[in-house]
mmCIF file of C-alpha atoms and ligand atoms in Angstrom:
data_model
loop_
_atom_site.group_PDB
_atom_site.id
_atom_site.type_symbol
_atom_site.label_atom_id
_atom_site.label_comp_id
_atom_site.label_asym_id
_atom_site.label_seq_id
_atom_site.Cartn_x
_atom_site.Cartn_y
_atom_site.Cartn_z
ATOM 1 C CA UNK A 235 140.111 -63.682 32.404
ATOM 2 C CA UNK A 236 141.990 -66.058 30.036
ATOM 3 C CA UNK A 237 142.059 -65.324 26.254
ATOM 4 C CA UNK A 238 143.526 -67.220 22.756
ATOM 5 C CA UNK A 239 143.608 -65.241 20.101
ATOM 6 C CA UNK A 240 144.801 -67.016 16.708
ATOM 7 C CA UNK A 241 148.380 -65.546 16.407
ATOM 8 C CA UNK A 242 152.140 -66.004 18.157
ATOM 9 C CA UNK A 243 152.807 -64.437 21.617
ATOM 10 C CA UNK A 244 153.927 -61.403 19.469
ATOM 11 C CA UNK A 245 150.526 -60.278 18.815
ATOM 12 C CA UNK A 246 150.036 -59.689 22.879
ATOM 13 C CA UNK A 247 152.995 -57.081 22.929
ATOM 14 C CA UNK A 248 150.894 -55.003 19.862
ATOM 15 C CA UNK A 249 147.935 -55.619 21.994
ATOM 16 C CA UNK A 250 149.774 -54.073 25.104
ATOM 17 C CA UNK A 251 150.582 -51.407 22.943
ATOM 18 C CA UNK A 252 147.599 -50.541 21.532
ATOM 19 C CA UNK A 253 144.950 -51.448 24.324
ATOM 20 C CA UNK A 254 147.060 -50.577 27.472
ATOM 21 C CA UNK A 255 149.469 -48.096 27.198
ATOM 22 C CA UNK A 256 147.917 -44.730 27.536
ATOM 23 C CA UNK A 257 150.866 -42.119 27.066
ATOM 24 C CA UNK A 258 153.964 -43.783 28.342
ATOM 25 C CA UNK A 259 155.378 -47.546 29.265
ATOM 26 C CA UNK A 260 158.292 -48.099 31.177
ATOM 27 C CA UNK A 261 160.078 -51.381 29.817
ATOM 28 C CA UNK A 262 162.894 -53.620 31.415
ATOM 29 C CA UNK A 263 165.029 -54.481 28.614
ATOM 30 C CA UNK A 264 168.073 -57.053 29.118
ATOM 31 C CA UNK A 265 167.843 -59.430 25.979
ATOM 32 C CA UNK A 266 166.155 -59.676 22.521
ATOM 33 C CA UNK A 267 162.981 -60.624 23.396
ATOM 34 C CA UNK A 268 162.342 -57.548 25.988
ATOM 35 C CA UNK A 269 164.258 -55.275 23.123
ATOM 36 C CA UNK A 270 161.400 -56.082 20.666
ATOM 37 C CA UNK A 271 158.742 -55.465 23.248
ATOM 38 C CA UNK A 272 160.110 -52.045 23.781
ATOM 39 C CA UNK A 273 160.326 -51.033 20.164
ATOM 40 C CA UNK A 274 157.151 -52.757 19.642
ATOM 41 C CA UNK A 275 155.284 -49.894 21.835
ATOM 42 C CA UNK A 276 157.245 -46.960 19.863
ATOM 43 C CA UNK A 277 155.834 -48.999 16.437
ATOM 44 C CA UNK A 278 152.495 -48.606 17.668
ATOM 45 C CA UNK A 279 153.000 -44.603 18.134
ATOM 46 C CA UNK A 280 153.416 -44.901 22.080
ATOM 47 C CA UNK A 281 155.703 -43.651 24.145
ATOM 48 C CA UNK A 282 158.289 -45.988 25.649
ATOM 49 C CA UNK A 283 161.851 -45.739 28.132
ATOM 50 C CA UNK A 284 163.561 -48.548 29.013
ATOM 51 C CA UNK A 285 165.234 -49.527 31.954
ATOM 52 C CA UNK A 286 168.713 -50.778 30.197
ATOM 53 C CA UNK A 287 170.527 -53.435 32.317
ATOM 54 C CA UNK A 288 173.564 -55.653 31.281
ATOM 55 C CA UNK A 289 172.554 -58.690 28.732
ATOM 56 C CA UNK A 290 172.520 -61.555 31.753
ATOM 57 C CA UNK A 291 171.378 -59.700 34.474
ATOM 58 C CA UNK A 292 167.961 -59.504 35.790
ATOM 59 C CA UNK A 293 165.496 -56.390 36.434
ATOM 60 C CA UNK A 294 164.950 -56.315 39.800
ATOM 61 C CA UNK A 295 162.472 -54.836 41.855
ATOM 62 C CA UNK A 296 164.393 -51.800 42.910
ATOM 63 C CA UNK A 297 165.132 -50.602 39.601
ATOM 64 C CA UNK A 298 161.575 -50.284 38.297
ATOM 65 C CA UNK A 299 160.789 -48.559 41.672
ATOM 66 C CA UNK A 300 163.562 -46.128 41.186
ATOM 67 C CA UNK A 301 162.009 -45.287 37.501
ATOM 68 C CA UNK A 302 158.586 -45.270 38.480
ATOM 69 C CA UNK A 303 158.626 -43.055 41.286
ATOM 70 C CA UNK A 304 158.942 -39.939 38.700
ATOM 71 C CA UNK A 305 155.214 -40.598 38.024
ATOM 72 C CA UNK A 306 155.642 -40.423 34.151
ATOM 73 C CA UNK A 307 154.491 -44.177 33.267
ATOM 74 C CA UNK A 308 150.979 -45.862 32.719
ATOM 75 C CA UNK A 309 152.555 -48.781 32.213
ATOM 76 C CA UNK A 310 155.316 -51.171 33.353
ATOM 77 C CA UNK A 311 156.581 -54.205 31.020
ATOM 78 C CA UNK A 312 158.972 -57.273 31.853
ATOM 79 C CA UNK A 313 160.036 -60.143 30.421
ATOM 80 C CA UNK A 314 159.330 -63.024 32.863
ATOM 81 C CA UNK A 315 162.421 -65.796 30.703
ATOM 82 C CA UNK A 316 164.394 -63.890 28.889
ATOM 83 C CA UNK A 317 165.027 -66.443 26.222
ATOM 84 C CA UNK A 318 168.106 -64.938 24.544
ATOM 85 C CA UNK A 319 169.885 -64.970 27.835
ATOM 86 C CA UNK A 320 168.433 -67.357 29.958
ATOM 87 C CA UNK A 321 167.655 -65.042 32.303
ATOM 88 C CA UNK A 322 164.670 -65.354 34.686
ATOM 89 C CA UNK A 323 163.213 -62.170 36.464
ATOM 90 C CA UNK A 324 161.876 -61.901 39.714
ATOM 91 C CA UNK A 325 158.742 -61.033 38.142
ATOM 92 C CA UNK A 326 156.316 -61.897 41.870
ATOM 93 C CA UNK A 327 158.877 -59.088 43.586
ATOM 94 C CA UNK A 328 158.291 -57.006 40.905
ATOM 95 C CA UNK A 329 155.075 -56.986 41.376
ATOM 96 C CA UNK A 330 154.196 -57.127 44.518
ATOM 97 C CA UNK A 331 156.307 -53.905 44.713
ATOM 98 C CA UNK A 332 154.122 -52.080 41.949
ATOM 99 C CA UNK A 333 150.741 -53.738 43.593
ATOM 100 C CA UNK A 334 151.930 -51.903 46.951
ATOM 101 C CA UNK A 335 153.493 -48.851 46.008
ATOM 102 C CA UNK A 336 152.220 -47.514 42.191
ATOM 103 C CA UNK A 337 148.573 -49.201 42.322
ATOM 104 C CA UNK A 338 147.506 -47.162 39.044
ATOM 105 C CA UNK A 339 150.284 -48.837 36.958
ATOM 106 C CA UNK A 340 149.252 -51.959 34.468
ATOM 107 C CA UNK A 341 152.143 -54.460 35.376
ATOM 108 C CA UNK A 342 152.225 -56.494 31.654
ATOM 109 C CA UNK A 343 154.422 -59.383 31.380
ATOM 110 C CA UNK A 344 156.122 -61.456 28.379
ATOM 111 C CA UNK A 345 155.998 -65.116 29.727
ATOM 112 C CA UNK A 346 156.445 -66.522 25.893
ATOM 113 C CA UNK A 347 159.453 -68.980 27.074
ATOM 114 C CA UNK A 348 158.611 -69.578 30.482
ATOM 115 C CA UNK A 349 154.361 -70.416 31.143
ATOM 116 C CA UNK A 350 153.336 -73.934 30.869
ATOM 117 C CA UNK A 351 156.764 -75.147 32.917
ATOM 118 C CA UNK A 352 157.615 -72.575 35.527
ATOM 119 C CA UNK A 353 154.604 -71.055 37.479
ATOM 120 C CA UNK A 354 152.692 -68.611 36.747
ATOM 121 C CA UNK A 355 149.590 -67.397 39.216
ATOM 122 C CA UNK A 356 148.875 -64.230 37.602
ATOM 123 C CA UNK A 357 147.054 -63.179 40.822
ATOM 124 C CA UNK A 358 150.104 -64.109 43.548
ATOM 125 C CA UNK A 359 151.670 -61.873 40.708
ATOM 126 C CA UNK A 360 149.522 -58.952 40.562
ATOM 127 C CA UNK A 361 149.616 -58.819 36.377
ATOM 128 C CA UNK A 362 147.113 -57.162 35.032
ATOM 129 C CA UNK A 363 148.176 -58.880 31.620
ATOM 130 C CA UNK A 364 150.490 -62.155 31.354
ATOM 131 C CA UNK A 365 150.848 -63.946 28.020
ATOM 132 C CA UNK A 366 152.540 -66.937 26.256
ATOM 133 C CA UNK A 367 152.507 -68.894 22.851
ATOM 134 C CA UNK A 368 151.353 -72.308 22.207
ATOM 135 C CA UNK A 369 155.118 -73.524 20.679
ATOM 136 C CA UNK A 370 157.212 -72.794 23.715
ATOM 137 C CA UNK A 371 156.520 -74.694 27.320
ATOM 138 C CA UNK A 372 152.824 -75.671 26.660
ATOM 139 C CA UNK A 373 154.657 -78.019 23.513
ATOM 140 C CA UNK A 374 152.580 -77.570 20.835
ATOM 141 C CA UNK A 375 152.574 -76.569 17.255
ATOM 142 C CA UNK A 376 152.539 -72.933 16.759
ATOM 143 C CA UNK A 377 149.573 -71.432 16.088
ATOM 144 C CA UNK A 378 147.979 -70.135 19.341
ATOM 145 C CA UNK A 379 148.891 -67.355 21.995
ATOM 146 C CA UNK A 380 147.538 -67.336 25.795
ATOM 147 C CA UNK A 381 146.910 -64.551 27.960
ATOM 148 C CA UNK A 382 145.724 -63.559 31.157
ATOM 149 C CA UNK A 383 144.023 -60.315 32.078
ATOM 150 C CA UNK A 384 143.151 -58.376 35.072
ATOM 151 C CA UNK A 385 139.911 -56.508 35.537
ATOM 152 C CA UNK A 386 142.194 -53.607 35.728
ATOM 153 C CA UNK A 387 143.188 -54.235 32.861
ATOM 154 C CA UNK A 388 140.044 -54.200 31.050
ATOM 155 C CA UNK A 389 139.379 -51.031 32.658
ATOM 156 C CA UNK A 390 142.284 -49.218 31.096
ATOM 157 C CA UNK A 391 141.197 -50.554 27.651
ATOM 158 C CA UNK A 392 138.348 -48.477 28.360
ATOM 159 C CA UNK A 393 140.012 -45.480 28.964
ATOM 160 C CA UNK A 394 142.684 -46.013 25.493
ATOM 161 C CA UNK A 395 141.235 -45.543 21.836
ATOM 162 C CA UNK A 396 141.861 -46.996 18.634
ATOM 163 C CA UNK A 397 142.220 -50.165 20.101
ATOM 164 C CA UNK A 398 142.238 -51.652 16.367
ATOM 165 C CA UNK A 399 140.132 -54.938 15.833
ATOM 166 C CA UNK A 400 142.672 -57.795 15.747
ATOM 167 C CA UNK A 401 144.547 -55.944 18.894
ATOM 168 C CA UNK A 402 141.194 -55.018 20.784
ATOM 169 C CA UNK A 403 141.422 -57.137 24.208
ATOM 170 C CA UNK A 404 138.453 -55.928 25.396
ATOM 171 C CA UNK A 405 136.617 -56.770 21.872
ATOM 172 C CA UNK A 406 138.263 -60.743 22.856
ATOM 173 C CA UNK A 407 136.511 -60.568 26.277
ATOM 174 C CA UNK A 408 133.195 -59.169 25.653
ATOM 175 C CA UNK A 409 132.731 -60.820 22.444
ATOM 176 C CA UNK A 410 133.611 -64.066 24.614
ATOM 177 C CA UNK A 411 131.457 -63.088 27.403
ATOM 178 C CA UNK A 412 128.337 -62.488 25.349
ATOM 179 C CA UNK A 413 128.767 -65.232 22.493
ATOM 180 C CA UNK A 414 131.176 -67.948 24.316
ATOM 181 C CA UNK A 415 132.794 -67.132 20.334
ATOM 182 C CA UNK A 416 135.815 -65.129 19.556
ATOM 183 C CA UNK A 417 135.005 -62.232 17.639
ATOM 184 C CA UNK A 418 136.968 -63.643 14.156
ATOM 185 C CA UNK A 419 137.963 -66.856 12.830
ATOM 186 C CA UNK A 420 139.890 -68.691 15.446
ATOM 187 C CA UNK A 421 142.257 -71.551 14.845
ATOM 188 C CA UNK A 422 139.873 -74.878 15.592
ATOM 189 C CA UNK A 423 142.026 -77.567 14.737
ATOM 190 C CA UNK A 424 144.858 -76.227 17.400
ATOM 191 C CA UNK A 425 142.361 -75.599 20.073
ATOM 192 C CA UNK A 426 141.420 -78.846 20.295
ATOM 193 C CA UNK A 427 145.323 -79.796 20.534
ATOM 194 C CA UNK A 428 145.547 -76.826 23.412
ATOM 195 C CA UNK A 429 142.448 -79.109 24.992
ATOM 196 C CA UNK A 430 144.173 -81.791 24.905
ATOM 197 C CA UNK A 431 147.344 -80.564 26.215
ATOM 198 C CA UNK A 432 145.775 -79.157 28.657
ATOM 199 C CA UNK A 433 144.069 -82.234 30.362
ATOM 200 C CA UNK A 434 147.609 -84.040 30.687
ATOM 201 C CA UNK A 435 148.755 -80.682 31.946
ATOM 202 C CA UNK A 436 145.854 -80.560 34.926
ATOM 203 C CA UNK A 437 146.589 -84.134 35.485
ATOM 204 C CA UNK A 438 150.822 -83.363 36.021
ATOM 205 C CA UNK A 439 149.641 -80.738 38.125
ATOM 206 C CA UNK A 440 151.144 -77.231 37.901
ATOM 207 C CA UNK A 441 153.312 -77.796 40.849
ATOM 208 C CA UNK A 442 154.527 -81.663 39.389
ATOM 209 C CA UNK A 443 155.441 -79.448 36.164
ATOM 210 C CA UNK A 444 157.260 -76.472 37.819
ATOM 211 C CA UNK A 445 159.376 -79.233 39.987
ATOM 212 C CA UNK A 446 159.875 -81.097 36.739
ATOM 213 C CA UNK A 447 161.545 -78.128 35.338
ATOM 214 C CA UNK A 448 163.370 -77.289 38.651
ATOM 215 C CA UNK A 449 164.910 -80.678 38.460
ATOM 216 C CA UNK A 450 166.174 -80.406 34.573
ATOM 217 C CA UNK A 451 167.036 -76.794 35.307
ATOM 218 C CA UNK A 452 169.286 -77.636 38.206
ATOM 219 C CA UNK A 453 170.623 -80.888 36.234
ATOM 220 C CA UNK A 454 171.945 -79.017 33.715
ATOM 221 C CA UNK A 455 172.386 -76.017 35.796
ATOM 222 C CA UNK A 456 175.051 -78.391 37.728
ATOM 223 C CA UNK A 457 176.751 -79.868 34.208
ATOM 224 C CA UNK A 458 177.190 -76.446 32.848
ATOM 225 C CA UNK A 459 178.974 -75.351 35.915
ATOM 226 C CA UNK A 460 181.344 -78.447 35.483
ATOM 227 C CA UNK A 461 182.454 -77.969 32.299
ATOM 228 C CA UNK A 462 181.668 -74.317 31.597
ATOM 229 C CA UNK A 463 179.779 -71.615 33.158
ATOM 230 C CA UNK A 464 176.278 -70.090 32.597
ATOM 231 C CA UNK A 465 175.472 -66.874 31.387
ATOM 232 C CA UNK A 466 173.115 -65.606 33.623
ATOM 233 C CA UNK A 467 173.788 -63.691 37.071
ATOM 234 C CA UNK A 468 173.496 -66.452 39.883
ATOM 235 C CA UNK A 469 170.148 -67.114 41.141
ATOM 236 C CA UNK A 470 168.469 -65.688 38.088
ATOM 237 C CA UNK A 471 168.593 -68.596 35.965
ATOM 238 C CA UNK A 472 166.023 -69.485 33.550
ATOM 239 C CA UNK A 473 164.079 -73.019 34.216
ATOM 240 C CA UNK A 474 163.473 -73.513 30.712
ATOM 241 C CA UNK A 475 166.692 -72.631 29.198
ATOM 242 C CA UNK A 476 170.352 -72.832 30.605
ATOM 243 C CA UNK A 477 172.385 -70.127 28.337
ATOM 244 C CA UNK A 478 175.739 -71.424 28.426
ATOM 245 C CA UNK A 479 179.110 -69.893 28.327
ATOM 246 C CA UNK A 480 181.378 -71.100 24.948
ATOM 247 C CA UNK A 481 184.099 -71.482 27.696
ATOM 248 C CA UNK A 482 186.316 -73.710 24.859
ATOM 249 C CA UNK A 483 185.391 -71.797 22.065
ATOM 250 C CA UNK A 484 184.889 -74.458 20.127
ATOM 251 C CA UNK A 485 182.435 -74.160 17.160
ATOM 252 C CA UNK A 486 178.379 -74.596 17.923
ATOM 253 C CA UNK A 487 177.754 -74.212 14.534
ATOM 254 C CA UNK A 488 179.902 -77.467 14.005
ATOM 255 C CA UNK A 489 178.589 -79.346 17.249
ATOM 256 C CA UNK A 490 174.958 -78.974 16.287
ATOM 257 C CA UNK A 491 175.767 -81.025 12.726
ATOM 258 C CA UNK A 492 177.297 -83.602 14.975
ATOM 259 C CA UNK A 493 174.355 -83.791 17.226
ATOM 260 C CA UNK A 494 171.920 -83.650 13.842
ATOM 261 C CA UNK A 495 173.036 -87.032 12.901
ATOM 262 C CA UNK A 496 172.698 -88.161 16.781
ATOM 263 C CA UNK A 497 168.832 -86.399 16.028
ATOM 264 C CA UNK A 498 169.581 -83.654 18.679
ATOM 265 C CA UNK A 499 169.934 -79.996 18.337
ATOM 266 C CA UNK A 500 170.463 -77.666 20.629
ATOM 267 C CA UNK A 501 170.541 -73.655 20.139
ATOM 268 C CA UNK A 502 173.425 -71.314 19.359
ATOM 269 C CA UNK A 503 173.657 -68.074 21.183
ATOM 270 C CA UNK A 504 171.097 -65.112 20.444
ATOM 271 C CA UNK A 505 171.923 -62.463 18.158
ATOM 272 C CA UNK A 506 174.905 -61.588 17.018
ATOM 273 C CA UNK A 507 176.337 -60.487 20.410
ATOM 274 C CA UNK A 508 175.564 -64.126 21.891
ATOM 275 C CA UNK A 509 176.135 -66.150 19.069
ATOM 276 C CA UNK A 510 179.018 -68.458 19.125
ATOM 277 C CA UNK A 511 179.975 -66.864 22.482
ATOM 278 C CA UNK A 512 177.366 -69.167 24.466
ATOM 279 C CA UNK A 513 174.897 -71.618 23.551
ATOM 280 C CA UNK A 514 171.407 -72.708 24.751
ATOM 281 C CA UNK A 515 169.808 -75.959 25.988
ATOM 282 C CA UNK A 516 166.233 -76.121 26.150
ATOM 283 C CA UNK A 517 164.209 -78.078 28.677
ATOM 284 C CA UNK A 518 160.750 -77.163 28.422
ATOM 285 C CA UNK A 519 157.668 -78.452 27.990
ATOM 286 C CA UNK A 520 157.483 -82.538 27.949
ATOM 287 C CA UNK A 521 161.062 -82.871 27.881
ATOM 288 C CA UNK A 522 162.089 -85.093 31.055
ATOM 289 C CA UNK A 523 165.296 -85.197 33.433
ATOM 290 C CA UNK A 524 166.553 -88.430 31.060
ATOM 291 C CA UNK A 525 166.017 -86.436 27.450
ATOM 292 C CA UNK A 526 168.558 -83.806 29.011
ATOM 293 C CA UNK A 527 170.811 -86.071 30.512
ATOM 294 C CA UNK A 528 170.719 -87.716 26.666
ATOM 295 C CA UNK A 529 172.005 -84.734 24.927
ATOM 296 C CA UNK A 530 174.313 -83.279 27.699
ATOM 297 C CA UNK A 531 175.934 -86.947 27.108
ATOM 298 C CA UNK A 532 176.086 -86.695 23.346
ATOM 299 C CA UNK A 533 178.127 -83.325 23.967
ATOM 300 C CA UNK A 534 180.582 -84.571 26.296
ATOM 301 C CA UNK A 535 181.401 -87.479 23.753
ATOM 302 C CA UNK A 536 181.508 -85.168 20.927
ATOM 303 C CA UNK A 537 183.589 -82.450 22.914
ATOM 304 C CA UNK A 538 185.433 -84.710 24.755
ATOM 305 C CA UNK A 539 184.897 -83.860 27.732
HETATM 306 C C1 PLP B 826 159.644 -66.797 21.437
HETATM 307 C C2 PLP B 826 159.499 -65.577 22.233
HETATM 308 C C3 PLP B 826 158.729 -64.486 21.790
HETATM 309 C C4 PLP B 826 158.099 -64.455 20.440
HETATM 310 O O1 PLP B 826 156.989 -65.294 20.434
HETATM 311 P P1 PLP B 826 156.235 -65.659 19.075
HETATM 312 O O2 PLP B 826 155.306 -66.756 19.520
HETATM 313 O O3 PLP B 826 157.270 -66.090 18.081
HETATM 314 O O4 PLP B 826 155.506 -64.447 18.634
HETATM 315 C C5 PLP B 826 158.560 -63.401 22.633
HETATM 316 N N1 PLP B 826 159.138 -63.372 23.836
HETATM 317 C C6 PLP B 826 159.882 -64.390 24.308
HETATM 318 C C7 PLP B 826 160.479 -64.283 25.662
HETATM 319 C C8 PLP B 826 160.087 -65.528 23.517
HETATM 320 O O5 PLP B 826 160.842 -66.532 23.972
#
């Protein structure tokens, strides 16, 4: 079942925590994003370990296994983009590996930075829940998350109390079930801009979108490799954000004020162990093979390159 609360993609990882995890989540963490996920559980008084792999890499399907197999966790959560590093997991591995082999196990996934432009078939995945926000790849204005939940997952709500009100994901769906109405205020105005959205979305097809942001991914994937290097391990790279080595060193802080009067922008590494070091181009969303092309250009004349 599908589900938009009124909040940021946030509110889904307090949702995990409070509706899902029964004693003890097991959580990939190799960026920011994943990080906050992770501590987000312990805020909510759950238990939480994390699988702790190299900013850049990827989880991979082994090392969940590996952690799972000591039959301590309810839970399992990933990041599917990891949007501080550009790294993309092999989230359908992942879980076809859980599906098979730990069937019990909610499989929850952060896709904040990565539905609406790579694909996501939350049932060729085997999620049980699979969430986003309205301001990443589905280009809109803030506002609105999406999520995706399994039956399974509904069923473990059952079995978890103090679900809270805001948080309850079984309160969403029944309330929706009985009433076609959310169960408080939602945010009108932006559903009808999801609506919208969403009919030029059907109409690109989710296939016409994912190879849309194959091509820019590659494109860039191709310039960075040129004239710097990326980030991520090789074939784990994100296909809505190329994290870039600073190769040159030169400043990002100073290149963005360059491209600000060119009316580009691009991002400057995550965090302070990123920042400076690498820098991130986005191409999500309804950004096109030409707007990248654009702003790679501006940097090469700027740079020199
Ligand atoms: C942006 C982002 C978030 C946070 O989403 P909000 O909509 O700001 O709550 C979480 N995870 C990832 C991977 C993100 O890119």
């Amino acid at each position: 079942m599908g589900t938009v609360p009124t909040a940021s993609g946030t509110l889904f990882m307090d949702i995990t925590a409070r509706c899902l995890v029964k004693k003890k989540a097991l959580a990939g963490v190799n960026g920011a994003f994943s990080q906050r996920f992770a501590e987000t559980i312990s805020a909510c008084g759950k238990e939480v370990d994390t699988i702790d792999v190299e900013w850049g890499k990827a989880i991979k399907p082994e090392m969940v296994r590996e952690q799972l197999s000591s039959g301590e966790y309810d839970t399992v959560l990933v990041c599917h983009n990891e949007t501080s590093t550009g790294v993309r997991n092999p989230i359908y591995k992942i879980g076809e590996m859980i599906q098979k082999e730990f069937p019990e196990v909610v499989y929850v996934i952060d896709s904040v930075s990565a539905m609406g432009g790579d694909l996501v078939e939350p049932e060729k995945i085997h999620s049980d829940l699979i969430f986003a926000s309205t301001q990443k790849a589905y280009a809109l204005p803030p506002g609105l998350a999406i999520g995706f939940a399994s039956e399974k997952a509904l069923k473990r709500c059952e079995e978890v109390p103090n679900r809270g009100r805001y948080t309850d994901l079984l309160g969403l769906y029944t309330y929706y079930k009985k009433k076609q109405q959310t169960p408080s205020t939602p945010n009108v105005t932006l559903l009808y801009a999801l609506s919208y959205q969403l009919d030029k979305m059907l109409e690109e097809t989710a296939k016409g979108r994912y190879d849309r942001h194959v091509e820019m991914a590659t494109w860039t994937q191709g310039w960075a490799n040129k004239h710097f290097e990326m980030f991520p391990e090789k074939g784990y790279e994100s296909l809505t954000v190329s994290t870039i080595k600073n190769t040159l060193g030169n400043s990002i802080g100073d290149l963005n004020k360059e491209l600000a009067k060119r009316h580009f922008m691009i991002s400057n590494g995550y965090g302070k162990q990123l920042k400076e070091k690498t820098f991130r181009i986005g191409h999500m969303g309804d950004w096109t093979l030409p707007d990248v092309k654009e702003v790679c250009n501006h940097i090469e004349e700027i740079w020199e390159l």
